[in-house]
Short mmCIF file of C-alpha atoms and ligand atoms in Angstrom, two decimals:
data_model
loop_
_atom_site.label_atom_id
_atom_site.label_comp_id
_atom_site.label_asym_id
_atom_site.label_seq_id
_atom_site.Cartn_x
_atom_site.Cartn_y
_atom_site.Cartn_z
CA UNK U 1 0.00 0.00 0.00
CA UNK U 2 1.21 3.54 -0.75
CA UNK U 3 4.13 2.29 -2.87
CA UNK U 4 4.02 5.48 -4.94
CA UNK U 5 4.87 7.60 -1.90
CA UNK U 6 8.58 8.15 -1.37
CA UNK U 7 9.84 7.66 2.19
CA UNK U 8 7.23 8.83 4.82
CA UNK U 9 7.27 5.39 6.47
CA UNK U 10 5.49 6.61 9.62
CA UNK U 11 2.64 8.29 7.75
CA UNK U 12 2.22 5.24 5.52
CA UNK U 13 2.22 2.90 8.53
CA UNK U 14 -0.46 4.90 10.37
CA UNK U 15 -2.76 5.00 7.35
CA UNK U 16 -2.16 1.38 6.28
CA UNK U 17 -2.98 0.10 9.77
CA UNK U 18 -6.20 2.11 9.91
CA UNK U 19 -7.25 0.90 6.46
CA UNK U 20 -6.35 -2.72 7.23
CA UNK U 21 -8.31 -2.67 10.48
CA UNK U 22 -11.15 -0.74 8.86
CA UNK U 23 -10.91 1.86 11.63
CA UNK U 24 -10.72 4.97 9.52
CA UNK U 25 -11.16 8.41 11.11
CA UNK U 26 -13.51 10.76 9.30
CA UNK U 27 -11.01 13.60 9.14
CA UNK U 28 -7.27 14.18 8.93
CA UNK U 29 -4.66 16.89 8.72
CA UNK U 30 -1.74 15.93 6.53
CA UNK U 31 0.94 18.23 7.85
CA UNK U 32 4.34 18.95 6.31
CA UNK U 33 6.41 21.02 3.92
CA UNK U 34 5.63 21.26 0.22
CA UNK U 35 6.73 18.40 -1.97
CA UNK U 36 6.66 15.74 0.74
CA UNK U 37 3.82 13.71 -0.82
CA UNK U 38 0.78 14.92 1.13
CA UNK U 39 -1.55 15.34 -1.86
CA UNK U 40 -0.33 12.17 -3.55
CA UNK U 41 -0.96 10.23 -0.34
CA UNK U 42 -4.49 11.64 -0.13
CA UNK U 43 -5.16 10.57 -3.72
CA UNK U 44 -3.74 7.08 -3.17
CA UNK U 45 -5.86 6.85 -0.02
CA UNK U 46 -9.00 7.64 -2.04
CA UNK U 47 -8.01 5.06 -4.67
CA UNK U 48 -7.37 2.36 -2.05
CA UNK U 49 -10.79 2.79 -0.46
CA UNK U 50 -12.68 3.04 -3.73
CA UNK U 51 -10.85 0.45 -5.83
CA UNK U 52 -13.29 -1.93 -7.55
CA UNK U 53 -10.81 -4.80 -7.87
CA UNK U 54 -8.72 -4.82 -4.68
CA UNK U 55 -11.01 -4.82 -1.65
CA UNK U 56 -9.14 -3.04 1.16
CA UNK U 57 -10.95 -5.11 3.79
CA UNK U 58 -9.51 -8.29 2.31
CA UNK U 59 -6.09 -7.35 0.94
CA UNK U 60 -3.39 -4.81 1.75
CA UNK U 61 -2.28 -4.68 -1.88
CA UNK U 62 -3.51 -1.08 -2.24
CA UNK U 63 -5.34 0.18 -5.35
CA UNK U 64 -5.20 -1.84 -8.60
CA UNK U 65 -4.59 1.36 -10.64
CA UNK U 66 -6.58 -0.06 -13.59
CA UNK U 67 -10.24 -0.23 -12.62
CA UNK U 68 -12.70 2.52 -13.50
CA UNK U 69 -12.49 4.09 -10.03
CA UNK U 70 -8.69 4.14 -9.98
CA UNK U 71 -8.56 5.58 -13.51
CA UNK U 72 -11.12 8.28 -12.77
CA UNK U 73 -9.34 9.31 -9.59
CA UNK U 74 -6.00 9.50 -11.43
CA UNK U 75 -7.60 11.62 -14.18
CA UNK U 76 -9.36 13.88 -11.68
CA UNK U 77 -12.81 12.91 -12.97
CA UNK U 78 -14.03 10.82 -10.02
CA UNK U 79 -17.36 12.27 -8.85
CA UNK U 80 -16.75 11.52 -5.17
CA UNK U 81 -13.31 13.06 -4.87
CA UNK U 82 -13.49 16.82 -4.36
CA UNK U 83 -10.45 19.06 -4.24
CA UNK U 84 -11.39 22.18 -2.28
CA UNK U 85 -8.80 24.78 -3.24
CA UNK U 86 -8.29 28.22 -4.80
CA UNK U 87 -9.16 26.93 -8.29
CA UNK U 88 -12.46 25.57 -7.02
CA UNK U 89 -13.14 28.85 -5.22
CA UNK U 90 -12.63 30.78 -8.48
CA UNK U 91 -14.73 28.26 -10.39
CA UNK U 92 -17.78 28.70 -8.15
CA UNK U 93 -17.39 32.48 -7.86
CA UNK U 94 -20.46 34.35 -9.05
CA UNK U 95 -18.75 37.67 -9.55
CA UNK U 96 -15.36 38.59 -10.97
CA UNK U 97 -14.55 40.38 -7.67
CA UNK U 98 -14.83 37.05 -5.81
CA UNK U 99 -11.98 35.57 -7.85
CA UNK U 100 -8.26 35.61 -7.09
CA UNK U 101 -8.68 35.86 -3.32
CA UNK U 102 -5.73 35.07 -1.02
CA UNK U 103 -7.88 33.22 1.54
CA UNK U 104 -10.24 30.25 1.24
CA UNK U 105 -13.58 31.68 2.31
CA UNK U 106 -16.81 30.49 3.87
CA UNK U 107 -18.59 30.22 0.49
CA UNK U 108 -16.21 27.49 -0.55
CA UNK U 109 -16.80 25.51 2.65
CA UNK U 110 -20.56 25.93 2.27
CA UNK U 111 -20.23 24.60 -1.27
CA UNK U 112 -18.40 21.61 0.21
CA UNK U 113 -21.05 21.08 2.86
CA UNK U 114 -23.74 20.93 0.18
CA UNK U 115 -21.92 17.93 -1.27
CA UNK U 116 -20.92 16.30 2.02
CA UNK U 117 -24.34 14.93 2.93
CA UNK U 118 -25.21 13.68 -0.56
CA UNK U 119 -24.76 9.92 -0.93
CA UNK U 120 -21.72 8.76 -2.87
CA UNK U 121 -22.57 8.39 -6.56
CA UNK U 122 -19.98 5.96 -7.94
CA UNK U 123 -17.65 5.27 -5.11
CA UNK U 124 -17.92 3.67 -1.73
CA UNK U 125 -16.19 6.60 -0.03
CA UNK U 126 -16.35 10.32 -0.59
CA UNK U 127 -13.20 12.37 -0.17
CA UNK U 128 -12.86 16.12 0.35
CA UNK U 129 -9.32 17.43 0.23
CA UNK U 130 -8.88 21.01 1.41
CA UNK U 131 -5.64 22.65 0.31
CA UNK U 132 -3.95 24.79 1.59
CA UNK U 133 -5.99 24.46 4.79
CA UNK U 134 -3.97 27.14 6.57
CA UNK U 135 -5.36 29.70 4.13
CA UNK U 136 -8.93 29.29 5.35
CA UNK U 137 -10.59 32.28 7.00
CA UNK U 138 -11.81 32.00 10.60
CA UNK U 139 -15.41 31.94 9.32
CA UNK U 140 -14.51 29.09 6.98
CA UNK U 141 -12.91 27.14 9.85
CA UNK U 142 -15.98 27.66 12.03
CA UNK U 143 -18.20 26.50 9.24
CA UNK U 144 -16.04 23.40 8.71
CA UNK U 145 -16.22 22.66 12.43
CA UNK U 146 -19.94 21.92 12.08
CA UNK U 147 -19.22 19.17 9.57
CA UNK U 148 -16.47 17.74 11.75
CA UNK U 149 -18.86 17.64 14.70
CA UNK U 150 -21.49 15.74 12.71
CA UNK U 151 -19.41 13.63 10.38
CA UNK U 152 -21.36 12.12 7.50
CA UNK U 153 -20.99 8.37 6.81
CA UNK U 154 -18.31 7.06 4.50
CA UNK U 155 -16.81 10.48 4.03
CA UNK U 156 -13.22 11.48 4.65
CA UNK U 157 -12.09 15.08 4.91
CA UNK U 158 -8.36 15.70 4.56
CA UNK U 159 -6.88 19.09 5.39
CA UNK U 160 -3.50 19.63 3.79
CA UNK U 161 -1.33 22.16 5.59
CA UNK U 162 2.26 23.20 6.14
CA UNK U 163 2.06 24.19 9.81
CA UNK U 164 -0.17 23.24 12.68
CA UNK U 165 0.00 26.67 14.34
CA UNK U 166 -2.18 28.15 11.62
CA UNK U 167 -5.08 25.75 12.25
CA UNK U 168 -7.48 26.45 15.17
CA UNK U 169 -7.17 24.03 18.11
CA UNK U 170 -10.89 23.25 17.86
CA UNK U 171 -10.22 21.79 14.41
CA UNK U 172 -6.96 20.03 15.30
CA UNK U 173 -8.57 18.29 18.28
CA UNK U 174 -11.23 16.73 16.04
CA UNK U 175 -9.01 15.30 13.36
CA UNK U 176 -6.15 12.85 13.12
CA UNK U 177 -2.83 14.58 12.41
CA UNK U 178 -0.39 12.75 10.14
CA UNK U 179 3.07 14.31 9.79
CA UNK U 180 5.08 14.30 6.57
CA UNK U 181 8.83 14.78 7.01
CA UNK U 182 11.12 16.56 4.53
CA UNK U 183 12.84 13.95 2.39
CA UNK U 184 16.53 13.16 2.81
CA UNK U 185 18.83 14.36 0.03
CA UNK U 186 19.62 10.79 -1.01
CA UNK U 187 15.90 9.96 -1.23
CA UNK U 188 15.28 12.92 -3.54
CA UNK U 189 18.31 11.96 -5.64
CA UNK U 190 17.16 8.33 -5.92
CA UNK U 191 13.74 9.51 -7.04
CA UNK U 192 15.22 11.75 -9.76
CA UNK U 193 17.40 8.91 -11.04
CA UNK U 194 14.60 6.34 -11.08
CA UNK U 195 11.70 8.48 -12.23
CA UNK U 196 13.47 10.95 -14.52
CA UNK U 197 16.56 8.92 -15.46
CA UNK U 198 19.02 11.60 -14.36
CA UNK U 199 22.67 10.64 -13.87
CA UNK U 200 23.69 10.26 -10.25
CA UNK U 201 25.85 13.41 -10.32
CA UNK U 202 23.08 15.53 -11.78
CA UNK U 203 20.47 14.06 -9.43
CA UNK U 204 22.70 14.63 -6.38
CA UNK U 205 23.28 18.26 -7.40
CA UNK U 206 19.59 18.99 -7.78
CA UNK U 207 18.66 17.05 -4.61
CA UNK U 208 21.06 19.15 -2.56
CA UNK U 209 19.24 22.32 -3.59
CA UNK U 210 15.74 20.88 -3.14
CA UNK U 211 15.33 21.20 0.66
CA UNK U 212 13.77 17.74 0.93
CA UNK U 213 10.97 18.60 -1.52
CA UNK U 214 10.17 16.49 -4.61
CA UNK U 215 8.19 19.40 -6.05
CA UNK U 216 11.14 21.76 -5.75
CA UNK U 217 13.51 19.14 -7.17
CA UNK U 218 11.29 18.69 -10.23
CA UNK U 219 11.05 22.44 -10.79
CA UNK U 220 14.83 22.75 -10.58
CA UNK U 221 15.16 19.85 -13.00
CA UNK U 222 12.75 21.39 -15.50
CA UNK U 223 14.60 24.71 -15.33
CA UNK U 224 17.83 23.02 -16.36
CA UNK U 225 16.04 21.03 -19.06
CA UNK U 226 14.37 24.14 -20.43
CA UNK U 227 17.82 25.27 -21.43
CA UNK U 228 17.65 22.60 -24.17
CA UNK U 229 13.92 22.57 -24.89
CA UNK U 230 14.33 24.67 -28.05
CA UNK U 231 17.46 22.84 -29.21
CA UNK U 232 15.65 20.62 -31.72
CA UNK U 233 13.94 23.52 -33.48
CA UNK U 234 17.20 25.48 -33.48
CA UNK U 235 19.22 22.62 -34.95
CA UNK U 236 16.70 21.77 -37.64
CA UNK U 237 16.37 25.36 -38.81
CA UNK U 238 17.29 25.93 -42.47
CA UNK U 239 18.94 29.23 -41.71
CA UNK U 240 21.63 27.73 -39.49
CA UNK U 241 25.17 27.98 -40.95
CA UNK U 242 27.85 25.42 -40.11
CA UNK U 243 29.63 27.96 -37.92
CA UNK U 244 26.42 28.54 -35.93
CA UNK U 245 25.99 24.81 -35.40
CA UNK U 246 29.55 24.52 -34.09
CA UNK U 247 29.06 27.43 -31.69
CA UNK U 248 25.85 25.82 -30.45
CA UNK U 249 27.60 22.51 -29.97
CA UNK U 250 30.40 24.10 -27.99
CA UNK U 251 27.97 25.88 -25.67
CA UNK U 252 26.01 22.71 -24.95
CA UNK U 253 29.11 20.55 -24.49
CA UNK U 254 30.31 22.37 -21.36
CA UNK U 255 30.50 19.05 -19.56
CA UNK U 256 29.58 15.43 -20.17
CA UNK U 257 26.36 15.52 -18.09
CA UNK U 258 25.01 18.56 -19.95
CA UNK U 259 25.85 16.91 -23.27
CA UNK U 260 24.05 13.69 -22.27
CA UNK U 261 21.06 15.67 -21.06
CA UNK U 262 20.87 17.62 -24.34
CA UNK U 263 21.04 14.37 -26.33
CA UNK U 264 18.28 12.86 -24.17
CA UNK U 265 16.01 15.85 -24.81
CA UNK U 266 16.81 15.83 -28.55
CA UNK U 267 15.90 12.12 -28.61
CA UNK U 268 12.50 12.91 -27.10
CA UNK U 269 11.87 15.51 -29.84
CA UNK U 270 13.11 13.22 -32.61
CA UNK U 271 10.93 10.36 -31.36
CA UNK U 272 7.81 12.51 -31.75
CA UNK U 273 8.67 13.19 -35.39
CA UNK U 274 9.73 9.57 -35.97
CA UNK U 275 6.20 8.41 -35.17
CA UNK U 276 4.87 10.64 -37.97
CA UNK U 277 7.58 9.86 -40.51
CA UNK U 278 9.75 6.88 -39.55
CA UNK U 279 11.76 6.84 -42.82
CA UNK U 280 13.04 10.37 -42.35
CA UNK U 281 13.91 10.15 -38.68
CA UNK U 282 15.15 6.57 -38.12
CA UNK U 283 18.79 7.43 -38.87
CA UNK U 284 18.66 10.46 -36.60
CA UNK U 285 17.36 8.38 -33.72
CA UNK U 286 20.14 5.88 -34.34
CA UNK U 287 22.75 8.64 -34.43
CA UNK U 288 21.39 10.11 -31.18
CA UNK U 289 21.60 6.74 -29.50
CA UNK U 290 25.18 6.21 -30.78
CA UNK U 291 26.16 9.69 -29.55
CA UNK U 292 24.81 8.95 -26.11
CA UNK U 293 26.84 5.76 -25.96
CA UNK U 294 30.02 7.63 -26.97
CA UNK U 295 29.40 10.26 -24.31
CA UNK U 296 28.84 7.61 -21.69
CA UNK U 297 32.14 6.05 -22.71
CA UNK U 298 33.89 9.39 -22.05
CA UNK U 299 34.30 10.55 -25.65
CA UNK U 300 35.03 14.28 -25.98
CA UNK U 301 31.60 16.01 -25.69
CA UNK U 302 32.45 18.77 -28.21
CA UNK U 303 33.52 16.26 -30.87
CA UNK U 304 30.47 14.10 -30.36
CA UNK U 305 28.04 17.03 -30.42
CA UNK U 306 29.76 18.72 -33.42
CA UNK U 307 29.14 15.59 -35.45
CA UNK U 308 25.67 14.96 -34.07
CA UNK U 309 24.37 18.51 -34.56
CA UNK U 310 25.76 18.73 -38.10
CA UNK U 311 24.25 15.32 -38.86
CA UNK U 312 20.79 16.32 -37.62
CA UNK U 313 20.85 19.57 -39.57
CA UNK U 314 22.04 17.88 -42.78
CA UNK U 315 19.51 15.05 -42.50
CA UNK U 316 16.65 17.50 -42.15
CA UNK U 317 17.86 20.09 -44.64
CA UNK U 318 20.07 17.90 -46.84
CA UNK U 319 23.11 20.16 -47.39
CA UNK U 320 26.17 19.50 -45.33
CA UNK U 321 28.53 16.61 -45.98
CA UNK U 322 30.24 15.32 -42.91
CA UNK U 323 32.50 12.63 -41.63
CA UNK U 324 31.17 9.30 -40.36
CA UNK U 325 32.04 7.95 -36.95
ZN1 ZN V 401 -8.72 -0.05 -8.79
#
């Protein structure tokens, strides 16, 4: 259960035990810094309880991830899972002036309450996830308190928050608090290597800057990748002279990791075009794969990228003659 959640052994243990014993509180606060898996855990929780294949009262396998319920929850189209957040607040706003607020107001909680006492449509359990709970107004908290005092059947309310101090004691005393710890640097690095196929060096570098947050790590990763996101369109441009290609290659080949990353991103772009026109792009894909192998075997990045970039440009535009490997 909760295999998708990185680390957080204590939180996972608490929830798994409650699910296994079918002693599930009607409300929680998932407390912890951003990027520690609070929302993902809430979603997996909803899937586990609503899965149509794996019955949580009989198996601790967690959700099947394939049934209609699991698929709808993953796509955000499950009718009994409600995310109560700023987007929802804007969506239900009647006037323009009610949009873009910095607090979650009482109207939003009243909207939630209208849904709370309606019987579940598809699922066995209804979930309401309020995020960020610490941004609720006092009126909104007081309004929520009424629901917590008269909890509806088969309904779970999860407040997601960074700090406990910002939530009134009257609320905290009525819900189960589950803490989410910042991840260790090596856990973030392992995640980046396994999920995004980064080299260990690159993953370690990003993980050190990520303050134990997967979200922050992924943003940092995307920022470095964005450096190369336009590389394919640049390289395949007709206007590019040989000298420009060589300058480009030199700038990308600052070190082996950057070169490998650029080749990986170029491969993603080339693969998209390959699917539309395999004949034209097969050789390019092959050349990209060869280049990656050379880089991994410590070939000089500038030499490898000079050849690769010229090859890509010539294959697309058909001008330049160049040496073979
Ligand atoms: Zn399922």
